[in-house]
Coordinates of N, CA and C in Angstrom, one line a residue:
M1 N 6.4 15.1 -6.7 CA 6.1 14.4 -5.5 C 7.2 14.6 -4.3
S2 N 8.5 14.6 -4.7 CA 9.6 14.8 -3.7 C 9.5 16.2 -3.2
K3 N 9.0 17.3 -4.0 CA 9.1 18.6 -3.5 C 7.8 18.6 -2.4
I4 N 6.8 18.0 -2.7 CA 5.6 17.9 -1.7 C 6.1 17.3 -0.4
L5 N 6.8 16.4 -0.5 CA 7.5 15.6 0.7 C 8.3 16.4 1.6
F6 N 9.0 17.2 0.7 CA 10.2 18.2 1.2 C 9.5 19.2 2.0
L7 N 8.3 19.9 1.4 CA 7.6 20.8 2.2 C 6.9 20.4 3.2
A8 N 6.4 19.1 3.2 CA 5.6 18.4 4.4 C 6.6 18.3 5.5
G9 N 7.9 18.0 5.2 CA 8.8 17.7 6.3 C 9.3 19.1 7.0
I10 N 9.4 20.2 6.0 CA 9.7 21.5 6.6 C 8.5 22.0 7.5
A11 N 7.2 21.7 6.8 CA 6.1 22.1 7.8 C 6.1 21.5 9.2
A12 N 6.5 20.1 9.1 CA 6.5 19.3 10.5 C 7.4 19.9 11.2
A13 N 8.7 20.3 10.7 CA 9.7 20.8 11.7 C 9.4 22.2 12.2
L14 N 8.7 23.0 11.2 CA 8.2 24.3 11.9 C 7.1 24.2 13.0
Y15 N 6.3 23.1 12.8 CA 5.0 23.0 13.6 C 5.7 22.5 14.9
W16 N 6.5 21.8 14.9 CA 7.3 21.2 16.1 C 7.9 22.3 16.9
A17 N 8.6 23.1 16.2 CA 9.4 24.5 16.8 C 8.3 25.2 17.3
W18 N 7.3 25.4 16.6 CA 6.1 26.4 17.1 C 5.5 25.7 18.4
R19 N 5.2 24.4 18.4 CA 4.5 24.0 19.4 C 5.4 23.7 20.7
N20 N 6.7 23.7 20.5 CA 7.7 23.7 21.7 C 8.1 25.1 22.1
A21 N 7.8 26.2 21.6 CA 8.3 27.4 22.0 C 7.6 27.9 23.2
S22 N 8.2 28.5 24.0 CA 7.7 29.2 25.2 C 6.6 30.0 24.9
V23 N 5.5 30.1 25.7 CA 4.4 31.1 25.4 C 4.9 32.4 25.7
G24 N 4.6 33.3 24.7 CA 5.1 34.8 25.1 C 6.4 35.1 24.6
S25 N 7.2 34.1 24.4 CA 8.6 34.3 24.0 C 8.9 34.1 22.4
G26 N 10.0 34.7 21.8 CA 10.2 34.4 20.6 C 10.8 33.3 20.3
M27 N 11.5 33.0 18.9 CA 12.1 31.8 18.7 C 13.6 31.7 19.3
S28 N 13.7 30.5 19.7 CA 15.1 30.2 20.4 C 16.1 30.1 19.1
V29 N 17.4 30.4 19.7 CA 18.5 30.0 18.8 C 18.3 28.7 18.2
T30 N 18.2 27.7 19.1 CA 18.3 26.3 18.8 C 17.2 26.0 17.6
E31 N 16.0 26.6 17.7 CA 14.8 26.3 16.7 C 15.3 27.0 15.5
A32 N 15.7 28.2 15.5 CA 16.2 28.9 14.4 C 17.2 28.1 13.4
R33 N 18.4 27.4 14.4 CA 19.2 26.6 13.7 C 18.8 25.3 13.1
R34 N 17.7 24.7 13.8 CA 17.0 23.7 13.2 C 16.2 23.8 12.0
I35 N 15.5 25.0 12.0 CA 14.7 25.3 10.9 C 15.6 25.7 9.6
L36 N 16.8 26.4 9.7 CA 17.6 26.7 8.6 C 18.6 25.5 8.3
E37 N 18.6 24.5 9.0 CA 19.4 23.3 9.0 C 20.9 23.8 9.0
I38 N 21.4 24.6 10.0 CA 22.9 25.0 10.0 C 23.2 24.7 11.5
E39 N 24.8 24.6 11.5 CA 25.2 24.4 12.7 C 25.5 25.5 13.6
D40 N 25.9 25.2 15.0 CA 26.0 26.3 15.7 C 27.3 27.1 15.4
G41 N 27.3 28.3 15.6 CA 28.3 29.1 15.3 C 28.6 29.5 13.6
A42 N 27.4 29.2 13.0 CA 27.7 29.6 11.7 C 27.6 31.1 11.3
D43 N 28.6 31.6 10.4 CA 28.7 33.0 10.1 C 27.7 33.5 9.4
P44 N 27.6 34.8 9.3 CA 26.4 35.4 8.7 C 26.2 35.1 7.1
E45 N 27.3 34.8 6.5 CA 27.3 34.5 5.1 C 26.5 33.0 4.9
R46 N 26.8 32.0 5.9 CA 26.1 30.7 5.8 C 24.8 30.7 6.1
I47 N 24.4 31.6 7.2 CA 22.9 31.9 7.6 C 22.2 32.4 6.4
L48 N 22.8 33.4 5.8 CA 22.0 34.0 4.7 C 21.9 33.0 3.4
A49 N 22.9 32.2 3.2 CA 22.7 31.2 2.2 C 21.8 30.1 2.4
A50 N 21.7 29.8 3.7 CA 20.8 28.6 4.2 C 19.2 29.4 4.1
H51 N 19.1 30.6 4.5 CA 18.0 31.4 4.4 C 17.4 31.3 2.8
R52 N 18.3 31.9 1.9 CA 18.0 31.8 0.6 C 17.6 30.5 0.0
R53 N 18.2 29.5 0.3 CA 18.0 28.1 -0.1 C 16.6 27.6 0.2
L54 N 16.2 27.9 1.7 CA 14.9 27.6 2.1 C 13.8 28.4 1.7
I55 N 14.0 29.6 1.7 CA 13.0 30.6 1.4 C 12.5 30.5 -0.2
A56 N 13.3 29.9 -0.9 CA 13.1 29.7 -2.3 C 12.2 28.5 -2.4
K57 N 12.2 27.6 -1.5 CA 11.2 26.4 -1.5 C 9.8 26.6 -0.6
V58 N 9.8 27.6 0.3 CA 8.7 27.6 1.1 C 8.0 28.9 1.0
H59 N 8.4 29.8 -0.1 CA 7.6 31.0 -0.3 C 6.3 30.6 -1.2
P60 N 5.4 31.4 -0.8 CA 4.0 31.2 -1.4 C 4.2 31.1 -2.9
D61 N 4.9 32.0 -3.4 CA 5.0 31.8 -5.1 C 5.5 30.6 -5.4
S62 N 6.2 29.8 -4.7 CA 6.9 28.6 -4.9 C 6.1 27.3 -4.4
G63 N 4.8 27.5 -4.0 CA 4.0 26.4 -3.5 C 4.0 26.3 -1.9
G64 N 4.7 27.2 -1.2 CA 4.7 27.0 0.2 C 3.6 28.0 0.8
T65 N 3.7 28.3 2.0 CA 2.7 29.3 2.6 C 3.2 30.5 3.2
A66 N 2.6 31.4 3.5 CA 2.8 32.6 4.1 C 3.5 32.3 5.5
E67 N 3.0 31.6 6.2 CA 3.4 31.1 7.7 C 4.8 30.6 7.6
L68 N 4.8 29.6 6.6 CA 6.3 29.1 6.7 C 7.2 30.1 6.3
A69 N 7.0 30.8 5.3 CA 7.9 31.9 5.0 C 8.2 32.8 6.2
A70 N 7.3 33.3 6.9 CA 7.5 34.0 8.1 C 8.5 33.3 9.0
R71 N 8.2 32.1 9.3 CA 9.1 31.3 10.2 C 10.4 31.2 9.8
V72 N 10.7 31.0 8.5 CA 12.1 31.0 8.0 C 12.6 32.4 8.0
N73 N 12.0 33.5 7.8 CA 12.6 34.8 7.9 C 12.8 35.1 9.4
Q74 N 12.0 34.6 10.3 CA 12.1 34.7 11.8 C 13.3 34.1 12.1
A75 N 13.5 32.8 11.8 CA 14.8 32.1 12.1 C 16.1 33.0 11.7
R76 N 16.0 33.4 10.4 CA 17.2 34.2 9.8 C 17.5 35.4 10.8
D77 N 16.2 36.1 11.2 CA 16.5 37.3 12.1 C 17.0 37.0 13.4
V78 N 16.7 36.0 13.9 CA 17.1 35.5 15.3 C 18.8 35.2 15.1
L79 N 19.1 34.6 14.2 CA 20.5 34.0 14.0 C 21.3 35.2 13.6
L80 N 20.9 36.0 12.8 CA 21.7 37.3 12.3 C 22.0 38.2 13.7
K81 N 21.0 38.4 14.5 CA 20.9 39.3 15.7 C 21.9 38.7 16.5
R82 N 22.1 37.4 16.7 CA 22.9 36.7 17.6 C 24.4 36.8 17.0
T83 N 24.6 36.7 15.7 CA 26.1 36.9 15.3 C 26.6 38.1 15.0
I84 N 25.8 39.1 14.6 CA 26.1 40.5 14.5 C 26.0 41.4 15.7
G85 N 24.9 41.2 16.4 CA 24.7 42.3 17.6 C 24.9 41.7 18.7

């Protein structure tokens, strides 16, 4: 039951981020940090650790959906591009 509630919370956060994104633009850094639940200025190792933790829970093989997994991957990509490049 707690896994279902957790996934529902993640889905709600991702939906909120999607609804509040600007039309035609990508995910903002703030949205990406909110999805991965990390602080501003996190290093690449922290970003990857947060991504691994969350993707294990929202992956379709673990009871999540492809859309949730795609948003989590997008959040990782947005933050890594900001910290690396």
